XYZ file of C-alpha atoms in Angstrom:
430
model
C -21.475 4.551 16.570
C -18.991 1.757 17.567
C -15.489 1.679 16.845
C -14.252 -0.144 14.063
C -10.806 -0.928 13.120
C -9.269 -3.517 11.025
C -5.811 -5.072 12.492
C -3.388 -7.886 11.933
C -2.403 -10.204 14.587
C -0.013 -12.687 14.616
C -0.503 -16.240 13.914
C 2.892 -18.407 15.351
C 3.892 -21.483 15.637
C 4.937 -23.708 18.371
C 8.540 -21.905 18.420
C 6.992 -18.820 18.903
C 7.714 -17.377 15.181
C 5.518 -15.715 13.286
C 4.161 -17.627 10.521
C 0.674 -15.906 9.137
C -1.048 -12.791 10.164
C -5.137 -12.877 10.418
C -6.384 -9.353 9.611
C -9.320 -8.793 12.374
C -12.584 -6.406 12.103
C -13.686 -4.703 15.294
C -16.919 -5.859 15.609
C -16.513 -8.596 14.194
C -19.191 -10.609 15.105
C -21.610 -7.910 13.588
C -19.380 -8.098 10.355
C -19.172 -11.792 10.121
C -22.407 -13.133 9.765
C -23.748 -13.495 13.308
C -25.895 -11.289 13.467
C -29.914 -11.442 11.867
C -30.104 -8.363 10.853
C -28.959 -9.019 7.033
C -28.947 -5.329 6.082
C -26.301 -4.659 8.782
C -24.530 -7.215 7.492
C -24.552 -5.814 3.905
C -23.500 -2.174 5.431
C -20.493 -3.751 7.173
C -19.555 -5.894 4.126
C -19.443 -2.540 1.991
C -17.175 -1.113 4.771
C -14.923 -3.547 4.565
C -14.547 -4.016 1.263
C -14.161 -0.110 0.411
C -11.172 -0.267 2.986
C -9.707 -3.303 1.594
C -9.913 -1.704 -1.911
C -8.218 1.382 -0.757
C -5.447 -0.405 1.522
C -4.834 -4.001 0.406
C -1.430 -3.005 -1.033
C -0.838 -1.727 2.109
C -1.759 -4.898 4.350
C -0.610 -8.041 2.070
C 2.766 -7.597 1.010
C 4.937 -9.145 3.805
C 2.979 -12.639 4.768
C 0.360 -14.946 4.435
C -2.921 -13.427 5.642
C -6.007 -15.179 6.680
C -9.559 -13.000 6.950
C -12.868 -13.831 7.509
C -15.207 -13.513 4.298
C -19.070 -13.247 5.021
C -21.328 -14.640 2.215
C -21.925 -10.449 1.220
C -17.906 -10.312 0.730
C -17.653 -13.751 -1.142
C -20.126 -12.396 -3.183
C -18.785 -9.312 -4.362
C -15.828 -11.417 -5.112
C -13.436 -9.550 -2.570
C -10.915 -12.392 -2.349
C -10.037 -11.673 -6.015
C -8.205 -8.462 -4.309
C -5.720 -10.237 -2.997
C -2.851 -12.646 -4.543
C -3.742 -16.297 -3.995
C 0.127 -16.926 -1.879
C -0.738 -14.237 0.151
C -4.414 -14.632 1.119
C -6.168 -17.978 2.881
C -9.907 -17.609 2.323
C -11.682 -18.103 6.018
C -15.405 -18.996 6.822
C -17.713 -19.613 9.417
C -20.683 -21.548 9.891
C -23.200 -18.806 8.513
C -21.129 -19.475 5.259
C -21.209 -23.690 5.199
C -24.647 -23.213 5.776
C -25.100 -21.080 2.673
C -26.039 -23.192 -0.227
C -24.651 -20.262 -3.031
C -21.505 -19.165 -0.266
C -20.159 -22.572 -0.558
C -20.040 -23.200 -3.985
C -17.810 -20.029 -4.329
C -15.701 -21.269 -1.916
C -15.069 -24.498 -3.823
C -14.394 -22.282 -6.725
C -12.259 -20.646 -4.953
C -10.185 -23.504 -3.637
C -10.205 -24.560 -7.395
C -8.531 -21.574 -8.685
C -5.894 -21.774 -6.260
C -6.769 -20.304 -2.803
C -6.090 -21.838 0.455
C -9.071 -22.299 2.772
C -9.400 -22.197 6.673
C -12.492 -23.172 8.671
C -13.255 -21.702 12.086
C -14.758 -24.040 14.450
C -14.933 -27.094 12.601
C -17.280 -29.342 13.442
C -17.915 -33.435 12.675
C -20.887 -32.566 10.809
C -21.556 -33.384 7.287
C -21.840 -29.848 6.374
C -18.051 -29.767 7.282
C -17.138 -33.685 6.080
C -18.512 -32.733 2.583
C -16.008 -29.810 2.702
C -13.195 -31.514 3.882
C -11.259 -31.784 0.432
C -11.426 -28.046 0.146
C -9.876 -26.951 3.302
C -6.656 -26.497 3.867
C -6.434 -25.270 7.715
C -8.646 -26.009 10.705
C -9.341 -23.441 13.130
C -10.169 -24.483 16.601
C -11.269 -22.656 20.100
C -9.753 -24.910 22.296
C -11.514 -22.742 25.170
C -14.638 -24.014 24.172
C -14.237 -27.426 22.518
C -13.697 -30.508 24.487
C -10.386 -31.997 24.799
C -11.493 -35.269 23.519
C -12.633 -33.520 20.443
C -9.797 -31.364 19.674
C -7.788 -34.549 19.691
C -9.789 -36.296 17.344
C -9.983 -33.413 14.943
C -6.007 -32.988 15.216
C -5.560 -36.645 14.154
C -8.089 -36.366 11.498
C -6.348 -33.623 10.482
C -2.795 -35.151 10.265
C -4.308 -38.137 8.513
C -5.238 -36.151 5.656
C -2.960 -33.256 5.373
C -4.852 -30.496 6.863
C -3.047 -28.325 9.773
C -5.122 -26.859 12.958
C -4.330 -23.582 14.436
C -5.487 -23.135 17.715
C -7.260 -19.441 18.160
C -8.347 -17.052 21.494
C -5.753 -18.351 23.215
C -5.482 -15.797 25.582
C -3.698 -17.446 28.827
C -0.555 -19.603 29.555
C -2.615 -22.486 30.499
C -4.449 -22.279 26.801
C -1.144 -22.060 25.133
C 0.501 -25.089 26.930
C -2.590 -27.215 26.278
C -2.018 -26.482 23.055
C 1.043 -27.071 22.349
C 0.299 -30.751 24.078
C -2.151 -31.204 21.323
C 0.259 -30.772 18.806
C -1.136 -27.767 16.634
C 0.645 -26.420 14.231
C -0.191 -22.585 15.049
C -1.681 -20.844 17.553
C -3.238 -17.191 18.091
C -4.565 -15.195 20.206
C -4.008 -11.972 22.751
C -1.725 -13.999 25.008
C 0.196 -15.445 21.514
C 0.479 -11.634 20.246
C 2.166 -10.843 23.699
C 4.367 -13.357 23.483
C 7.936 -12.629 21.819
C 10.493 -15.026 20.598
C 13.440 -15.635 22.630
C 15.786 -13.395 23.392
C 18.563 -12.765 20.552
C 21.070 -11.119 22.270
C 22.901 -10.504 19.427
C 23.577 -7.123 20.178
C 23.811 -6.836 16.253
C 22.526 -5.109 13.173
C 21.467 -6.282 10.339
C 24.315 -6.662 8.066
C 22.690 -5.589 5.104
C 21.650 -2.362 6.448
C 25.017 -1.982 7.995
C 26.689 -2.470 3.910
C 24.377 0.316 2.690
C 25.310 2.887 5.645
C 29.110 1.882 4.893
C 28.496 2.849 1.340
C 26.571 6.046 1.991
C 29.549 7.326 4.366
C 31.854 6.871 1.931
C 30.623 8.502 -0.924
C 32.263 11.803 -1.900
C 29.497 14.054 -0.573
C 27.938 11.952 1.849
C 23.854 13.294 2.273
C 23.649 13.134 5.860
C 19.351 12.335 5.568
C 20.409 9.276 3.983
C 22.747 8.520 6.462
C 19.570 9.474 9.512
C 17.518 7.390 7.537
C 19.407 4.253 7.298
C 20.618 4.604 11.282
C 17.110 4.692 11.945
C 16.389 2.184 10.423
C 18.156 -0.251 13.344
C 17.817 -0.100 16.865
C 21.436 -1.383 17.749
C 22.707 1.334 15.316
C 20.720 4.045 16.974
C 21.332 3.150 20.467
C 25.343 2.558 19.973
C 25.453 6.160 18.379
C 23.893 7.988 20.504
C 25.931 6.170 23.369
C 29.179 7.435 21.345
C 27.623 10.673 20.744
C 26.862 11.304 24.318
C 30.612 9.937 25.748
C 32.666 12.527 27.127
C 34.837 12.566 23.903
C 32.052 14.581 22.524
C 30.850 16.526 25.383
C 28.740 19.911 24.613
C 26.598 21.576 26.470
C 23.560 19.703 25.482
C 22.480 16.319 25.473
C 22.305 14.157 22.427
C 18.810 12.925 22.250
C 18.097 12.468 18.338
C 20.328 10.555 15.442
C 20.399 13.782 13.587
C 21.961 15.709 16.767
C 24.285 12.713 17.320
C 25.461 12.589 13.323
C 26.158 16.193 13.661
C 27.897 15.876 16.600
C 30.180 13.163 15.912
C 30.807 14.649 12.076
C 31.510 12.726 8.875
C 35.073 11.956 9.722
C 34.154 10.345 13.520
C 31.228 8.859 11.704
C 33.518 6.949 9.669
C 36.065 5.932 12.180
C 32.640 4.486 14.417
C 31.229 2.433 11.497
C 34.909 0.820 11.047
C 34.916 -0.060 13.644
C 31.830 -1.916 13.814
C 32.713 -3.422 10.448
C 36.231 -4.953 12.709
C 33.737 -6.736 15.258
C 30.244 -7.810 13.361
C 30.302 -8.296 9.820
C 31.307 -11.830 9.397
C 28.471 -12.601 12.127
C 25.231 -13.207 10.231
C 22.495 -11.839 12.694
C 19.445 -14.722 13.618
C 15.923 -14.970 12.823
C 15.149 -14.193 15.947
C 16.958 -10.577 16.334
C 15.794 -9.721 12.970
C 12.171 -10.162 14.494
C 12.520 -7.873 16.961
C 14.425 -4.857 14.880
C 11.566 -5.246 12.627
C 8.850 -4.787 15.329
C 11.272 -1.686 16.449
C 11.163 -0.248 13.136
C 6.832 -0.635 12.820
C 6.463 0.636 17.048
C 8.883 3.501 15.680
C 7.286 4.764 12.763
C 3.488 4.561 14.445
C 4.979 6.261 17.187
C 6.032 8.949 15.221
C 3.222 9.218 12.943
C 0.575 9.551 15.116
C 2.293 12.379 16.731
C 0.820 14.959 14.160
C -2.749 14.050 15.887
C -1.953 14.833 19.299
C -1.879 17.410 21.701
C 0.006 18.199 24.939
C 2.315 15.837 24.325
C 5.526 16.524 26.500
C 8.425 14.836 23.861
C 9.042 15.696 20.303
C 8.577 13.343 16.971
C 12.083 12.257 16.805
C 11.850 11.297 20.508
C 8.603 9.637 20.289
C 10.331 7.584 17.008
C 13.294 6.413 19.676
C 10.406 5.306 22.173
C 9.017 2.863 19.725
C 12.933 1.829 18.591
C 14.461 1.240 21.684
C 11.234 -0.738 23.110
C 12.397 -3.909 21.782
C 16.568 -3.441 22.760
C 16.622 -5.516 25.670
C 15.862 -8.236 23.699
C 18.314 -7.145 21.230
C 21.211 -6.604 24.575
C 21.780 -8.689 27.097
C 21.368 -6.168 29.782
C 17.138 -4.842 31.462
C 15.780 -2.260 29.943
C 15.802 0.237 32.662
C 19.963 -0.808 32.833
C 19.931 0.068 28.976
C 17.830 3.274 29.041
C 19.913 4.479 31.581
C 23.473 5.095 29.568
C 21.435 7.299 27.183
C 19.997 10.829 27.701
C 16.314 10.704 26.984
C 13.008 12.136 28.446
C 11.764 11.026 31.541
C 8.574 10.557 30.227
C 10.153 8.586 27.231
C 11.728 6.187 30.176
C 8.313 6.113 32.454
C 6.215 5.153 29.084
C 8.711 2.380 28.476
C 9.513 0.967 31.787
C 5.666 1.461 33.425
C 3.493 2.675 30.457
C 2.463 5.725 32.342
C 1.928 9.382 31.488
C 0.311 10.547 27.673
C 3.604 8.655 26.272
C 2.894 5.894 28.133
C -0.656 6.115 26.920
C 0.705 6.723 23.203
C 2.928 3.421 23.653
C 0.336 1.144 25.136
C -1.860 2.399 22.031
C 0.565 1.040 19.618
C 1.061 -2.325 21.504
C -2.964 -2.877 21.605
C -2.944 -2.584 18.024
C -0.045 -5.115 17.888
C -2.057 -7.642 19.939
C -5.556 -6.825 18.585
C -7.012 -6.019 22.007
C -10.506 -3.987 20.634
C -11.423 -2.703 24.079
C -7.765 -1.067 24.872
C -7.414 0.512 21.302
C -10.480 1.885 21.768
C -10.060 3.430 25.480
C -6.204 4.905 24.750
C -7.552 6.502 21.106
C -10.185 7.481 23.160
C -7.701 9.064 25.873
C -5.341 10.419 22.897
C -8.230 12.211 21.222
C -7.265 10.040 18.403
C -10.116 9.474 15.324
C -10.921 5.965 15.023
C -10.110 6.484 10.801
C -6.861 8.123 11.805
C -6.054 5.478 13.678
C -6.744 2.773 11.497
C -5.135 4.534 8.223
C -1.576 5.733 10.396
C -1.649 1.695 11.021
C -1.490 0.743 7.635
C 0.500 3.795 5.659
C 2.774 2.186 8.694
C 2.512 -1.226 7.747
C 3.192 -0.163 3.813
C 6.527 1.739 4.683
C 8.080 -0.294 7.093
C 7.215 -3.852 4.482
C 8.272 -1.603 1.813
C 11.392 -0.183 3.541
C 12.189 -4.205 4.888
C 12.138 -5.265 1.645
C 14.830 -2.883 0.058
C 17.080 -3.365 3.390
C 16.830 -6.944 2.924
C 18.235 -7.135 -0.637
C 22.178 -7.612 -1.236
C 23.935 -4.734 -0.726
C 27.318 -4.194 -2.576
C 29.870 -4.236 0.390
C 32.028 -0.958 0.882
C 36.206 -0.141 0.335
C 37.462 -1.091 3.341
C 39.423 1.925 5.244
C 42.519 0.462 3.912
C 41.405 0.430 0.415
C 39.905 3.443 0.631
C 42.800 5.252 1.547
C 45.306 3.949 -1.076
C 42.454 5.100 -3.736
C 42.553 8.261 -2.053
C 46.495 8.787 -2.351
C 46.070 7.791 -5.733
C 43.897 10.153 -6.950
């Protein structure tokens, strides 16, 4: 039986931010029309739409999302799932074909929906569509330079943007870019991250909420895990403090629980002042919020797909800092093999990171395949992991819900804190 999974990748734009996410079938070519046997085609439609039904909360929340619909899921209506600002409606030639397809997806477009075409061709099949569609999908790979230019000024001329897709080298992405698309996609896109922040900041709104949780009366010390965990500067600077010789014990540091209880509520306090004297009027950029994002999402799968494996040689909580920390040298100006170094972690926790060897480097590598869509590596490290490919595929999106979900409430205005100052006098006064 082959593998199927159902991931997002990243759709950018020429600045290398994320803009859209496609969500991607494995075996997609069987799913998406291309194949003759119809009754396949009807089996995979009813897979995909039973796992759509069951997850779309899960998948649609954060973004725009673009996804292939076969004639089978226009049919049975499946785009009506999904909130029209957070779906674009995408087809393929076995759909313009498709006499009955294509009148849905003028309905479609009529009731609000954007539309994307993949391989668009000057054809009147595709001309007679042209007032429908909203974005042009293109394979520069395999479509002539002379013709991508031509369909990128038609394109411009009547207010339609192309995203160029399987862009899976730097040559691909430069030509690209020379073309003047507005978006681009692919494995070697999905690889790509922004530019370095080096910020070496937090997000200030998560920083308000763990200044308000530390100085409640009876501070919950969960709360005050959860929110620490939350960031990957605030994890790494405490257990840096925690681990100084101020604090030595006998044992090393290696989780944000160990390093809360070490430090105590009253250090804890002192730390997070301090912070407050050196970042809070700095609002952190687009750019570093990216990557604590992705930090939080590698974290969490991390740690979640723990449960399902065996003889691994590092705990939850230390397979949780793996996926955190993978992102901090974008988020310090320093390498990440300087960075891991002024921490006490597992060896194998450093080797996964730094070479992607051992089972945690085989756990990690899993979790960035998934990031960049690549079928064939998901498939061989699940495969390595002992991982079931249903396991898999629902960790990913329970993931995807709680970190969007989690995002979301950390991205709200938080009420800012006493400062120690105030605090104190209220103190006295009481």
């Amino acid at each position: 039986m082959r593998e199927r999974y159902i991931v997002r990748q990243p759709i950018k734009n020429s600045k290398n931010q994320i803009t859209a996410y496609e969500l991607l079938y494995c075996g997609e070519n069987q799913a998406y029309g291309n194949s003759d046997d119809s009754v396949n085609e009807f089996a995979v439609a009813d897979t995909i739409y039973s796992f759509l039904m069951q997850n779309v909360d899960k998948s649609l929340k954060d973004a725009v999302h673009f996804m292939t619909f076969t004639t089978t899921l226009l049919m049975k209506k499946t785009p009506n799932l999904f909130e029209k600002d957070k779906l674009v409606i995408q087809i393929d030639d076995s759909v313009v074909i498709h006499p009955l397809a294509l009148r849905f997806v003028q309905q479609y477009a009529r009731d609000g929906y954007q539309i994307a075409v993949n391989e668009f061709q000057f054809a009147p099949r595709y001309l007679s569509l042209i007032d429908f569609i909203d974005y042009i999908k293109l394979n520069i790979k395999t479509t002539s330079e002379s013709s991508v230019k031509n369909i990128v000024n038609l394109a411009r001329s009547m207010n339609k943007k192309v995203i160029a897709t399987e862009i899976d080298s730097k040559e691909l992405y430069d030509q690209a870019i020379d073309l003047g698309v507005e978006a681009l996609e692919g494995s070697y896109v999905a690889k790509q991250m922004a530019t370095k922040a080096h910020s070496s900041g937090y997000l200030q709104s998560n920083f308000f909420r763990l200044m308000v949780a530390v100085v409640k009366e009876e501070p919950d010390m969960e709360e005050i895990e959860n929110i620490i965990s939350m960031d990957a500067t605030l994890s790494y600077g405490l257990l840096r403090v925690a681990n100084t010789a101020y604090f030595s014990t006998k044992h090393r540091v290696t989780t944000i629980r160990q390093a809360i209880m070490t430090l105590g509520i009253a250090q804890l306090k002192q730390w997070i002042y301090l912070l407050s004297s050196t970042n809070t009027d700095n609002e952190i950029d687009e750019s570093a919020e990216e990557f604590l994002k992705l930090s939080f999402m590698r974290a969490n799968f991390c740690s979640e797909l723990m449960p399902y494996l065996k003889d691994m040689p590092i705990s939850r909580q230390e397979a949780y800092l793996m996926g955190m920390f993978s992102t901090l040298n974008y988020l310090i100006d320093a390498p990440l093999e300087e960075i891991l170094s002024t921490v006490p972690m597992p060896d194998e926790v450093k080797t996964a990171l730094l070479q992607k060897e051992g089972r945690c480097g085989q756990l990690f590598s899993l979790v960035l395949s998934y990031e960049q869509a690549d079928w064939s590596e998901i498939t061989a490290y699940a495969q390595a992991l002992s991982i079931p490919t249903h396991v898999l595929t629902n960790v990913y999106f329970n993931c995807t819900e709680s970190v969007n979900a989690t995002w979301q409430q950390i991205k709200e205005p938080a009420p800012k804190p006493l400062k120690a100052e105030e605090e104190t006098e209220a103190e006295a006064e009481q």
